[in-house]
PDB file of C-alpha atoms in Angstrom:
ATOM      1  CA  UNK A   1    -179.963  60.026 -42.138  1.00 61.00           C
ATOM      2  CA  UNK A   2    -180.742  61.811 -44.717  1.00 85.00           C
ATOM      3  CA  UNK A   3    -177.249  63.920 -45.841  1.00 95.00           C
ATOM      4  CA  UNK A   4    -177.526  67.510 -45.787  1.00 96.00           C
ATOM      5  CA  UNK A   5    -174.399  68.357 -48.559  1.00 97.00           C
ATOM      6  CA  UNK A   6    -172.489  66.251 -50.578  1.00 98.00           C
ATOM      7  CA  UNK A   7    -168.406  66.290 -51.848  1.00 98.00           C
ATOM      8  CA  UNK A   8    -168.376  63.502 -54.022  1.00 98.00           C
ATOM      9  CA  UNK A   9    -165.556  61.450 -55.398  1.00 97.00           C
ATOM     10  CA  UNK A  10    -165.187  59.023 -58.032  1.00 96.00           C
ATOM     11  CA  UNK A  11    -163.446  55.886 -58.584  1.00 95.00           C
ATOM     12  CA  UNK A  12    -162.854  52.676 -61.154  1.00 94.00           C
ATOM     13  CA  UNK A  13    -164.759  49.025 -61.151  1.00 93.00           C
ATOM     14  CA  UNK A  14    -161.413  47.694 -59.683  1.00 91.00           C
ATOM     15  CA  UNK A  15    -161.754  49.683 -56.937  1.00 92.00           C
ATOM     16  CA  UNK A  16    -164.838  48.877 -56.506  1.00 92.00           C
ATOM     17  CA  UNK A  17    -164.103  45.373 -56.091  1.00 89.00           C
ATOM     18  CA  UNK A  18    -161.889  45.644 -53.232  1.00 87.00           C
ATOM     19  CA  UNK A  19    -164.283  47.588 -51.561  1.00 90.00           C
ATOM     20  CA  UNK A  20    -166.306  44.301 -50.624  1.00 86.00           C
ATOM     21  CA  UNK A  21    -163.111  43.999 -47.746  1.00 89.00           C
ATOM     22  CA  UNK A  22    -164.552  47.166 -46.437  1.00 91.00           C
ATOM     23  CA  UNK A  23    -166.052  45.888 -43.255  1.00 88.00           C
ATOM     24  CA  UNK A  24    -162.886  43.672 -42.067  1.00 90.00           C
ATOM     25  CA  UNK A  25    -160.481  46.780 -42.853  1.00 92.00           C
ATOM     26  CA  UNK A  26    -162.662  49.511 -40.887  1.00 94.00           C
ATOM     27  CA  UNK A  27    -162.760  46.779 -37.759  1.00 90.00           C
ATOM     28  CA  UNK A  28    -158.745  47.477 -37.088  1.00 91.00           C
ATOM     29  CA  UNK A  29    -159.252  51.491 -37.488  1.00 93.00           C
ATOM     30  CA  UNK A  30    -162.241  51.568 -35.133  1.00 93.00           C
ATOM     31  CA  UNK A  31    -162.344  54.904 -33.204  1.00 92.00           C
ATOM     32  CA  UNK A  32    -160.620  54.653 -29.576  1.00 90.00           C
ATOM     33  CA  UNK A  33    -161.368  57.138 -26.739  1.00 89.00           C
ATOM     34  CA  UNK A  34    -158.280  60.387 -26.726  1.00 88.00           C
ATOM     35  CA  UNK A  35    -155.966  59.527 -24.292  1.00 87.00           C
ATOM     36  CA  UNK A  36    -154.759  61.778 -21.214  1.00 85.00           C
ATOM     37  CA  UNK A  37    -152.227  63.145 -23.552  1.00 85.00           C
ATOM     38  CA  UNK A  38    -153.439  63.147 -26.777  1.00 85.00           C
ATOM     39  CA  UNK A  39    -155.400  65.910 -28.961  1.00 85.00           C
ATOM     40  CA  UNK A  40    -157.188  64.093 -30.863  1.00 88.00           C
ATOM     41  CA  UNK A  41    -157.811  60.326 -32.064  1.00 92.00           C
ATOM     42  CA  UNK A  42    -159.707  59.725 -35.624  1.00 93.00           C
ATOM     43  CA  UNK A  43    -161.390  56.232 -36.763  1.00 94.00           C
ATOM     44  CA  UNK A  44    -164.641  55.021 -37.914  1.00 94.00           C
ATOM     45  CA  UNK A  45    -167.881  54.730 -35.396  1.00 94.00           C
ATOM     46  CA  UNK A  46    -171.110  52.393 -36.349  1.00 92.00           C
ATOM     47  CA  UNK A  47    -173.252  54.250 -38.779  1.00 90.00           C
ATOM     48  CA  UNK A  48    -176.356  52.468 -36.582  1.00 86.00           C
ATOM     49  CA  UNK A  49    -176.178  51.383 -33.266  1.00 77.00           C
ATOM     50  CA  UNK A  50    -173.540  52.080 -30.436  1.00 78.00           C
ATOM     51  CA  UNK A  51    -170.692  49.841 -29.070  1.00 75.00           C
ATOM     52  CA  UNK A  52    -168.179  47.506 -29.543  1.00 77.00           C
ATOM     53  CA  UNK A  53    -170.226  44.807 -30.852  1.00 78.00           C
ATOM     54  CA  UNK A  54    -172.145  47.160 -33.661  1.00 84.00           C
ATOM     55  CA  UNK A  55    -171.539  47.047 -37.202  1.00 89.00           C
ATOM     56  CA  UNK A  56    -169.063  49.235 -38.605  1.00 93.00           C
ATOM     57  CA  UNK A  57    -170.882  49.129 -41.883  1.00 93.00           C
ATOM     58  CA  UNK A  58    -174.154  48.973 -43.473  1.00 92.00           C
ATOM     59  CA  UNK A  59    -174.743  47.841 -46.481  1.00 91.00           C
ATOM     60  CA  UNK A  60    -178.509  48.179 -49.019  1.00 90.00           C
ATOM     61  CA  UNK A  61    -177.974  46.735 -52.188  1.00 90.00           C
ATOM     62  CA  UNK A  62    -174.945  48.092 -54.116  1.00 93.00           C
ATOM     63  CA  UNK A  63    -174.633  51.262 -51.893  1.00 95.00           C
ATOM     64  CA  UNK A  64    -172.346  50.821 -48.184  1.00 95.00           C
ATOM     65  CA  UNK A  65    -172.902  53.526 -45.584  1.00 95.00           C
ATOM     66  CA  UNK A  66    -169.884  54.357 -42.796  1.00 95.00           C
ATOM     67  CA  UNK A  67    -169.470  56.872 -40.311  1.00 95.00           C
ATOM     68  CA  UNK A  68    -165.844  58.319 -39.502  1.00 96.00           C
ATOM     69  CA  UNK A  69    -165.849  59.345 -36.167  1.00 94.00           C
ATOM     70  CA  UNK A  70    -163.342  61.994 -33.922  1.00 92.00           C
ATOM     71  CA  UNK A  71    -162.777  62.810 -30.376  1.00 91.00           C
ATOM     72  CA  UNK A  72    -160.816  66.306 -30.218  1.00 90.00           C
ATOM     73  CA  UNK A  73    -160.114  68.223 -26.977  1.00 89.00           C
ATOM     74  CA  UNK A  74    -161.306  71.656 -26.329  1.00 89.00           C
ATOM     75  CA  UNK A  75    -158.352  73.516 -25.015  1.00 87.00           C
ATOM     76  CA  UNK A  76    -158.424  77.070 -26.478  1.00 88.00           C
ATOM     77  CA  UNK A  77    -155.411  79.160 -26.985  1.00 88.00           C
ATOM     78  CA  UNK A  78    -156.791  82.026 -25.195  1.00 90.00           C
ATOM     79  CA  UNK A  79    -157.087  79.685 -22.089  1.00 88.00           C
ATOM     80  CA  UNK A  80    -153.284  78.378 -22.267  1.00 89.00           C
ATOM     81  CA  UNK A  81    -152.143  81.817 -23.437  1.00 90.00           C
ATOM     82  CA  UNK A  82    -153.771  83.845 -20.177  1.00 90.00           C
ATOM     83  CA  UNK A  83    -152.661  81.493 -17.535  1.00 89.00           C
ATOM     84  CA  UNK A  84    -148.970  81.312 -19.084  1.00 90.00           C
ATOM     85  CA  UNK A  85    -149.236  85.115 -18.616  1.00 88.00           C
ATOM     86  CA  UNK A  86    -150.386  84.723 -15.056  1.00 90.00           C
ATOM     87  CA  UNK A  87    -147.368  82.404 -14.067  1.00 91.00           C
ATOM     88  CA  UNK A  88    -144.906  84.750 -15.928  1.00 90.00           C
ATOM     89  CA  UNK A  89    -146.139  87.846 -14.167  1.00 90.00           C
ATOM     90  CA  UNK A  90    -146.063  85.977 -10.790  1.00 89.00           C
ATOM     91  CA  UNK A  91    -142.246  84.719 -11.186  1.00 88.00           C
ATOM     92  CA  UNK A  92    -141.750  88.393 -12.102  1.00 86.00           C
ATOM     93  CA  UNK A  93    -142.981  89.824  -8.776  1.00 86.00           C
ATOM     94  CA  UNK A  94    -141.753  87.185  -6.689  1.00 86.00           C
ATOM     95  CA  UNK A  95    -138.523  86.570  -7.648  1.00 86.00           C
ATOM     96  CA  UNK A  96    -138.182  90.169  -9.250  1.00 84.00           C
ATOM     97  CA  UNK A  97    -136.341  88.670 -13.147  1.00 86.00           C
ATOM     98  CA  UNK A  98    -137.900  88.335 -16.081  1.00 87.00           C
ATOM     99  CA  UNK A  99    -138.843  85.172 -17.765  1.00 87.00           C
ATOM    100  CA  UNK A 100    -137.033  84.149 -21.027  1.00 88.00           C
ATOM    101  CA  UNK A 101    -137.938  83.051 -24.295  1.00 88.00           C
ATOM    102  CA  UNK A 102    -136.649  79.459 -24.011  1.00 90.00           C
ATOM    103  CA  UNK A 103    -138.047  79.410 -20.179  1.00 90.00           C
ATOM    104  CA  UNK A 104    -141.198  80.546 -21.342  1.00 89.00           C
ATOM    105  CA  UNK A 105    -141.570  78.098 -24.226  1.00 91.00           C
ATOM    106  CA  UNK A 106    -140.651  75.379 -21.443  1.00 91.00           C
ATOM    107  CA  UNK A 107    -143.444  76.614 -18.818  1.00 91.00           C
ATOM    108  CA  UNK A 108    -145.881  76.760 -21.952  1.00 91.00           C
ATOM    109  CA  UNK A 109    -145.212  72.874 -22.713  1.00 89.00           C
ATOM    110  CA  UNK A 110    -145.639  71.948 -19.031  1.00 88.00           C
ATOM    111  CA  UNK A 111    -148.792  74.074 -18.851  1.00 90.00           C
ATOM    112  CA  UNK A 112    -150.283  71.884 -22.106  1.00 88.00           C
ATOM    113  CA  UNK A 113    -149.762  69.018 -20.033  1.00 87.00           C
ATOM    114  CA  UNK A 114    -151.040  69.289 -17.042  1.00 87.00           C
ATOM    115  CA  UNK A 115    -154.352  71.290 -18.617  1.00 88.00           C
ATOM    116  CA  UNK A 116    -154.892  68.313 -21.313  1.00 88.00           C
ATOM    117  CA  UNK A 117    -155.573  65.435 -19.065  1.00 88.00           C
ATOM    118  CA  UNK A 118    -158.504  67.623 -17.400  1.00 86.00           C
ATOM    119  CA  UNK A 119    -159.690  68.906 -21.103  1.00 88.00           C
ATOM    120  CA  UNK A 120    -163.403  68.686 -22.337  1.00 89.00           C
ATOM    121  CA  UNK A 121    -163.760  66.101 -25.456  1.00 90.00           C
ATOM    122  CA  UNK A 122    -165.882  66.827 -28.363  1.00 90.00           C
ATOM    123  CA  UNK A 123    -167.123  64.054 -30.381  1.00 91.00           C
ATOM    124  CA  UNK A 124    -167.686  64.332 -34.097  1.00 91.00           C
ATOM    125  CA  UNK A 125    -169.184  62.267 -37.010  1.00 92.00           C
ATOM    126  CA  UNK A 126    -169.274  62.225 -40.618  1.00 95.00           C
ATOM    127  CA  UNK A 127    -171.412  59.637 -42.406  1.00 95.00           C
ATOM    128  CA  UNK A 128    -170.239  58.976 -45.889  1.00 97.00           C
ATOM    129  CA  UNK A 129    -171.045  56.154 -48.535  1.00 96.00           C
ATOM    130  CA  UNK A 130    -169.996  54.207 -51.077  1.00 96.00           C
ATOM    131  CA  UNK A 131    -171.707  53.321 -54.365  1.00 96.00           C
ATOM    132  CA  UNK A 132    -169.863  50.569 -55.969  1.00 95.00           C
ATOM    133  CA  UNK A 133    -172.019  50.009 -58.794  1.00 95.00           C
ATOM    134  CA  UNK A 134    -171.375  53.274 -59.828  1.00 96.00           C
ATOM    135  CA  UNK A 135    -168.201  54.461 -58.513  1.00 95.00           C
ATOM    136  CA  UNK A 136    -169.288  57.305 -56.532  1.00 97.00           C
ATOM    137  CA  UNK A 137    -167.987  58.167 -52.381  1.00 97.00           C
ATOM    138  CA  UNK A 138    -170.535  60.503 -51.249  1.00 98.00           C
ATOM    139  CA  UNK A 139    -169.769  62.331 -48.484  1.00 98.00           C
ATOM    140  CA  UNK A 140    -171.982  64.339 -46.178  1.00 97.00           C
ATOM    141  CA  UNK A 141    -169.750  67.788 -45.784  1.00 97.00           C
ATOM    142  CA  UNK A 142    -169.601  71.061 -47.409  1.00 96.00           C
ATOM    143  CA  UNK A 143    -166.089  70.946 -46.955  1.00 96.00           C
ATOM    144  CA  UNK A 144    -163.231  70.243 -49.131  1.00 95.00           C
ATOM    145  CA  UNK A 145    -160.799  69.345 -45.772  1.00 95.00           C
ATOM    146  CA  UNK A 146    -162.825  67.870 -44.035  1.00 95.00           C
ATOM    147  CA  UNK A 147    -163.835  65.561 -47.001  1.00 96.00           C
ATOM    148  CA  UNK A 148    -160.752  64.914 -48.301  1.00 95.00           C
ATOM    149  CA  UNK A 149    -159.793  64.217 -43.974  1.00 94.00           C
ATOM    150  CA  UNK A 150    -162.335  61.502 -44.226  1.00 95.00           C
ATOM    151  CA  UNK A 151    -160.813  60.324 -47.620  1.00 95.00           C
ATOM    152  CA  UNK A 152    -157.640  59.579 -46.095  1.00 94.00           C
ATOM    153  CA  UNK A 153    -159.327  57.616 -42.782  1.00 94.00           C
ATOM    154  CA  UNK A 154    -160.765  55.210 -45.601  1.00 94.00           C
ATOM    155  CA  UNK A 155    -157.305  55.268 -47.550  1.00 94.00           C
ATOM    156  CA  UNK A 156    -155.460  54.039 -44.304  1.00 93.00           C
ATOM    157  CA  UNK A 157    -158.085  51.417 -43.151  1.00 93.00           C
ATOM    158  CA  UNK A 158    -158.026  49.731 -46.810  1.00 93.00           C
ATOM    159  CA  UNK A 159    -154.189  50.546 -47.511  1.00 92.00           C
ATOM    160  CA  UNK A 160    -155.447  52.384 -51.003  1.00 90.00           C
ATOM    161  CA  UNK A 161    -158.400  53.918 -52.337  1.00 93.00           C
ATOM    162  CA  UNK A 162    -157.594  55.564 -55.157  1.00 93.00           C
ATOM    163  CA  UNK A 163    -160.875  57.482 -55.137  1.00 94.00           C
ATOM    164  CA  UNK A 164    -160.517  61.277 -56.873  1.00 94.00           C
ATOM    165  CA  UNK A 165    -161.974  64.444 -57.276  1.00 95.00           C
ATOM    166  CA  UNK A 166    -164.593  65.600 -60.115  1.00 95.00           C
ATOM    167  CA  UNK A 167    -162.827  66.839 -63.179  1.00 92.00           C
ATOM    168  CA  UNK A 168    -165.701  68.143 -65.397  1.00 95.00           C
ATOM    169  CA  UNK A 169    -164.783  68.169 -68.686  1.00 92.00           C
ATOM    170  CA  UNK A 170    -167.739  70.771 -68.816  1.00 90.00           C
ATOM    171  CA  UNK A 171    -167.095  74.340 -66.980  1.00 92.00           C
ATOM    172  CA  UNK A 172    -169.736  74.696 -64.081  1.00 95.00           C
ATOM    173  CA  UNK A 173    -169.608  78.019 -63.831  1.00 94.00           C
ATOM    174  CA  UNK A 174    -169.724  78.885 -67.204  1.00 94.00           C
ATOM    175  CA  UNK A 175    -172.754  76.112 -67.845  1.00 96.00           C
ATOM    176  CA  UNK A 176    -174.609  77.448 -64.607  1.00 96.00           C
ATOM    177  CA  UNK A 177    -174.828  81.099 -66.147  1.00 95.00           C
ATOM    178  CA  UNK A 178    -175.577  79.815 -69.312  1.00 94.00           C
ATOM    179  CA  UNK A 179    -178.629  78.109 -67.457  1.00 96.00           C
ATOM    180  CA  UNK A 180    -179.946  81.250 -65.704  1.00 95.00           C
ATOM    181  CA  UNK A 181    -179.139  83.681 -68.396  1.00 93.00           C
ATOM    182  CA  UNK A 182    -180.677  81.849 -70.938  1.00 92.00           C
ATOM    183  CA  UNK A 183    -183.041  79.596 -69.584  1.00 90.00           C
ATOM    184  CA  UNK A 184    -181.482  76.769 -70.936  1.00 91.00           C
ATOM    185  CA  UNK A 185    -181.971  74.154 -68.300  1.00 94.00           C
ATOM    186  CA  UNK A 186    -181.932  70.498 -69.021  1.00 95.00           C
ATOM    187  CA  UNK A 187    -185.002  68.630 -68.896  1.00 93.00           C
ATOM    188  CA  UNK A 188    -186.158  67.989 -65.610  1.00 92.00           C
ATOM    189  CA  UNK A 189    -184.055  70.818 -63.668  1.00 95.00           C
ATOM    190  CA  UNK A 190    -185.750  73.746 -62.469  1.00 95.00           C
ATOM    191  CA  UNK A 191    -184.221  76.838 -60.784  1.00 95.00           C
ATOM    192  CA  UNK A 192    -184.766  77.439 -57.128  1.00 95.00           C
ATOM    193  CA  UNK A 193    -184.745  80.479 -55.057  1.00 93.00           C
ATOM    194  CA  UNK A 194    -181.033  81.262 -54.781  1.00 95.00           C
ATOM    195  CA  UNK A 195    -178.106  82.394 -56.359  1.00 95.00           C
ATOM    196  CA  UNK A 196    -174.627  83.571 -55.748  1.00 95.00           C
ATOM    197  CA  UNK A 197    -173.103  86.019 -58.711  1.00 94.00           C
ATOM    198  CA  UNK A 198    -169.226  87.076 -58.957  1.00 92.00           C
ATOM    199  CA  UNK A 199    -167.673  89.265 -61.269  1.00 87.00           C
ATOM    200  CA  UNK A 200    -164.649  87.076 -62.002  1.00 83.00           C
ATOM    201  CA  UNK A 201    -162.617  89.907 -63.629  1.00 75.00           C
ATOM    202  CA  UNK A 202    -163.177  92.743 -60.640  1.00 64.00           C
ATOM    203  CA  UNK A 203    -160.465  93.666 -58.604  1.00 63.00           C
ATOM    204  CA  UNK A 204    -163.229  94.615 -55.759  1.00 65.00           C
ATOM    205  CA  UNK A 205    -164.260  90.965 -56.022  1.00 72.00           C
ATOM    206  CA  UNK A 206    -168.015  92.639 -56.326  1.00 83.00           C
ATOM    207  CA  UNK A 207    -170.561  89.742 -54.883  1.00 87.00           C
ATOM    208  CA  UNK A 208    -174.519  89.239 -54.991  1.00 88.00           C
ATOM    209  CA  UNK A 209    -176.321  86.978 -53.083  1.00 90.00           C
ATOM    210  CA  UNK A 210    -179.701  86.666 -53.184  1.00 89.00           C
ATOM    211  CA  UNK A 211    -182.025  84.415 -51.325  1.00 91.00           C
ATOM    212  CA  UNK A 212    -185.796  84.043 -51.705  1.00 90.00           C
ATOM    213  CA  UNK A 213    -185.528  85.536 -54.593  1.00 87.00           C
ATOM    214  CA  UNK A 214    -187.107  85.155 -58.427  1.00 89.00           C
ATOM    215  CA  UNK A 215    -183.900  84.181 -60.291  1.00 89.00           C
ATOM    216  CA  UNK A 216    -185.755  85.027 -63.494  1.00 88.00           C
ATOM    217  CA  UNK A 217    -186.022  88.743 -62.351  1.00 90.00           C
ATOM    218  CA  UNK A 218    -185.088  91.728 -63.645  1.00 89.00           C
ATOM    219  CA  UNK A 219    -182.299  92.639 -60.972  1.00 90.00           C
ATOM    220  CA  UNK A 220    -180.369  89.338 -61.630  1.00 91.00           C
ATOM    221  CA  UNK A 221    -180.604  89.867 -65.291  1.00 90.00           C
ATOM    222  CA  UNK A 222    -178.838  92.923 -64.665  1.00 89.00           C
ATOM    223  CA  UNK A 223    -176.220  91.439 -62.297  1.00 90.00           C
ATOM    224  CA  UNK A 224    -175.816  89.074 -65.573  1.00 90.00           C
ATOM    225  CA  UNK A 225    -175.775  91.590 -67.930  1.00 90.00           C
ATOM    226  CA  UNK A 226    -173.016  93.465 -65.741  1.00 87.00           C
ATOM    227  CA  UNK A 227    -170.614  90.280 -65.997  1.00 88.00           C
ATOM    228  CA  UNK A 228    -171.217  88.591 -63.272  1.00 91.00           C
ATOM    229  CA  UNK A 229    -171.192  84.445 -63.523  1.00 93.00           C
ATOM    230  CA  UNK A 230    -172.584  81.829 -61.455  1.00 95.00           C
ATOM    231  CA  UNK A 231    -170.743  80.344 -58.477  1.00 95.00           C
ATOM    232  CA  UNK A 232    -173.615  78.821 -56.616  1.00 96.00           C
ATOM    233  CA  UNK A 233    -176.901  78.407 -57.964  1.00 97.00           C
ATOM    234  CA  UNK A 234    -180.739  77.066 -56.219  1.00 97.00           C
ATOM    235  CA  UNK A 235    -181.891  74.104 -58.005  1.00 97.00           C
ATOM    236  CA  UNK A 236    -184.915  71.551 -58.126  1.00 97.00           C
ATOM    237  CA  UNK A 237    -184.555  68.105 -59.759  1.00 97.00           C
ATOM    238  CA  UNK A 238    -187.735  66.544 -61.213  1.00 95.00           C
ATOM    239  CA  UNK A 239    -189.946  68.353 -58.427  1.00 94.00           C
ATOM    240  CA  UNK A 240    -187.985  65.440 -55.524  1.00 95.00           C
ATOM    241  CA  UNK A 241    -184.779  67.162 -54.162  1.00 96.00           C
ATOM    242  CA  UNK A 242    -183.848  70.870 -54.172  1.00 97.00           C
ATOM    243  CA  UNK A 243    -180.012  71.795 -53.722  1.00 97.00           C
ATOM    244  CA  UNK A 244    -177.578  74.466 -53.999  1.00 97.00           C
ATOM    245  CA  UNK A 245    -175.100  73.472 -56.839  1.00 97.00           C
ATOM    246  CA  UNK A 246    -171.863  75.021 -56.317  1.00 96.00           C
ATOM    247  CA  UNK A 247    -168.816  75.768 -59.241  1.00 95.00           C
ATOM    248  CA  UNK A 248    -166.910  73.466 -57.330  1.00 96.00           C
ATOM    249  CA  UNK A 249    -169.710  70.772 -57.801  1.00 97.00           C
ATOM    250  CA  UNK A 250    -170.459  70.562 -54.062  1.00 97.00           C
ATOM    251  CA  UNK A 251    -174.263  70.306 -53.495  1.00 98.00           C
ATOM    252  CA  UNK A 252    -175.219  71.991 -50.389  1.00 97.00           C
ATOM    253  CA  UNK A 253    -178.513  72.725 -48.456  1.00 97.00           C
ATOM    254  CA  UNK A 254    -179.829  69.342 -49.958  1.00 97.00           C
ATOM    255  CA  UNK A 255    -183.777  68.637 -49.144  1.00 95.00           C
ATOM    256  CA  UNK A 256    -185.303  65.491 -50.288  1.00 94.00           C
ATOM    257  CA  UNK A 257    -189.244  67.059 -51.291  1.00 93.00           C
ATOM    258  CA  UNK A 258    -192.472  66.138 -49.804  1.00 89.00           C
ATOM    259  CA  UNK A 259    -193.261  63.732 -52.524  1.00 89.00           C
ATOM    260  CA  UNK A 260    -190.298  61.751 -51.598  1.00 87.00           C
ATOM    261  CA  UNK A 261    -190.531  61.564 -47.905  1.00 83.00           C
ATOM    262  CA  UNK A 262    -194.092  60.845 -48.186  1.00 83.00           C
ATOM    263  CA  UNK A 263    -193.406  57.375 -49.752  1.00 78.00           C
ATOM    264  CA  UNK A 264    -191.941  55.817 -46.680  1.00 74.00           C
ATOM    265  CA  UNK A 265    -195.107  56.648 -44.921  1.00 64.00           C
ATOM    266  CA  UNK A 266    -196.027  53.571 -43.009  1.00 59.00           C
ATOM    267  CA  UNK A 267    -193.475  51.317 -45.341  1.00 56.00           C
ATOM    268  CA  UNK A 268    -191.563  50.223 -42.455  1.00 55.00           C
ATOM    269  CA  UNK A 269    -192.933  47.473 -39.957  1.00 62.00           C
ATOM    270  CA  UNK A 270    -189.690  48.048 -37.497  1.00 70.00           C
ATOM    271  CA  UNK A 271    -186.901  50.526 -36.616  1.00 72.00           C
ATOM    272  CA  UNK A 272    -184.510  48.708 -38.415  1.00 72.00           C
ATOM    273  CA  UNK A 273    -186.628  47.956 -41.447  1.00 78.00           C
ATOM    274  CA  UNK A 274    -187.483  51.855 -41.673  1.00 79.00           C
ATOM    275  CA  UNK A 275    -183.947  52.919 -42.025  1.00 82.00           C
ATOM    276  CA  UNK A 276    -183.140  50.660 -44.200  1.00 84.00           C
ATOM    277  CA  UNK A 277    -185.829  51.900 -46.648  1.00 85.00           C
ATOM    278  CA  UNK A 278    -184.864  55.689 -45.727  1.00 88.00           C
ATOM    279  CA  UNK A 279    -181.378  54.733 -46.527  1.00 91.00           C
ATOM    280  CA  UNK A 280    -182.444  52.933 -50.029  1.00 90.00           C
ATOM    281  CA  UNK A 281    -184.963  55.893 -50.884  1.00 92.00           C
ATOM    282  CA  UNK A 282    -182.358  58.084 -50.337  1.00 94.00           C
ATOM    283  CA  UNK A 283    -179.320  56.687 -52.030  1.00 95.00           C
ATOM    284  CA  UNK A 284    -182.166  55.603 -55.194  1.00 95.00           C
ATOM    285  CA  UNK A 285    -182.385  59.405 -55.681  1.00 96.00           C
ATOM    286  CA  UNK A 286    -179.351  60.447 -55.420  1.00 97.00           C
ATOM    287  CA  UNK A 287    -178.226  57.787 -57.552  1.00 96.00           C
ATOM    288  CA  UNK A 288    -180.543  59.686 -60.432  1.00 96.00           C
ATOM    289  CA  UNK A 289    -179.244  62.890 -59.804  1.00 97.00           C
ATOM    290  CA  UNK A 290    -175.700  62.302 -59.696  1.00 97.00           C
ATOM    291  CA  UNK A 291    -176.214  60.364 -63.152  1.00 96.00           C
ATOM    292  CA  UNK A 292    -177.318  63.549 -64.552  1.00 96.00           C
ATOM    293  CA  UNK A 293    -174.570  65.389 -62.685  1.00 96.00           C
ATOM    294  CA  UNK A 294    -172.347  63.021 -65.148  1.00 95.00           C
ATOM    295  CA  UNK A 295    -173.964  63.821 -68.519  1.00 95.00           C
ATOM    296  CA  UNK A 296    -174.591  67.514 -67.701  1.00 95.00           C
ATOM    297  CA  UNK A 297    -171.246  68.135 -66.504  1.00 96.00           C
ATOM    298  CA  UNK A 298    -169.120  65.535 -68.279  1.00 95.00           C
ATOM    299  CA  UNK A 299    -167.793  63.532 -64.919  1.00 94.00           C
ATOM    300  CA  UNK A 300    -166.841  60.182 -66.668  1.00 91.00           C
ATOM    301  CA  UNK A 301    -165.902  57.334 -64.031  1.00 92.00           C
ATOM    302  CA  UNK A 302    -162.083  56.609 -63.767  1.00 91.00           C
ATOM    303  CA  UNK A 303    -161.335  53.720 -66.085  1.00 88.00           C
ATOM    304  CA  UNK A 304    -159.193  50.833 -64.775  1.00 78.00           C
ATOM    305  CA  UNK A 305    -155.271  50.628 -65.168  1.00 67.00           C
TER     306      UNK A 305
END
């Protein structure tokens, strides 16, 4: 269940207290199957297990795991347009007339109504958890749009959930560029092997992406001397977590290293206990990392009104 990407929001202590009713609130917003004429549905699915009896939240200490699910009908526009073209051509050949814009629009609507009930359904889910003690909402996605959509689902279920995007006091791009150019990495942080460098003042938008690269090499230094800045940087925290940090403060390609995962070996007696242990270990490691992000970039927790 380890997350691969982290998009982050913050909330105040009062909001954290309100999350005590999360389980009851989600029950009224459980994912239901797409109806015959629906393009999609959204709702919550059990983070563990399946079926109507499975709980929609799973809590370990001060962290609560939820999962936002969706069903989407797969009805490609090309399929609809090809069939519409075929029917328009048939009318032209059999009736000897052109199909006008209004009639074409009505034919397309009829075609959608005909095809939609037979369309394939694609299921999706996104895991997230709330850290009530420290005020973090953590979503397993690198897409800001997908994160906002999931946040909207939580807000609809709770009626209100004023979690806000990160607002760093220190500019991530400037700070990460300084780390790379001058070797001023904070204690416990080391360079990985991936970087994206851009020239922010260039009309051509010059971009250099390096992977499996020594980030202290002369090649990288030359890019920095030419004015490029760091937009994404591969990092390793305490030899326990590797990730790529973006100037948007989204963590991508997150991976717990062997020294962490080895701690799980033979630590649980059954599957449920093992899952609890994995979730507890993961959230504890992320808690430490997010505490440092808060320190490095100035990410204060929102205060209560």
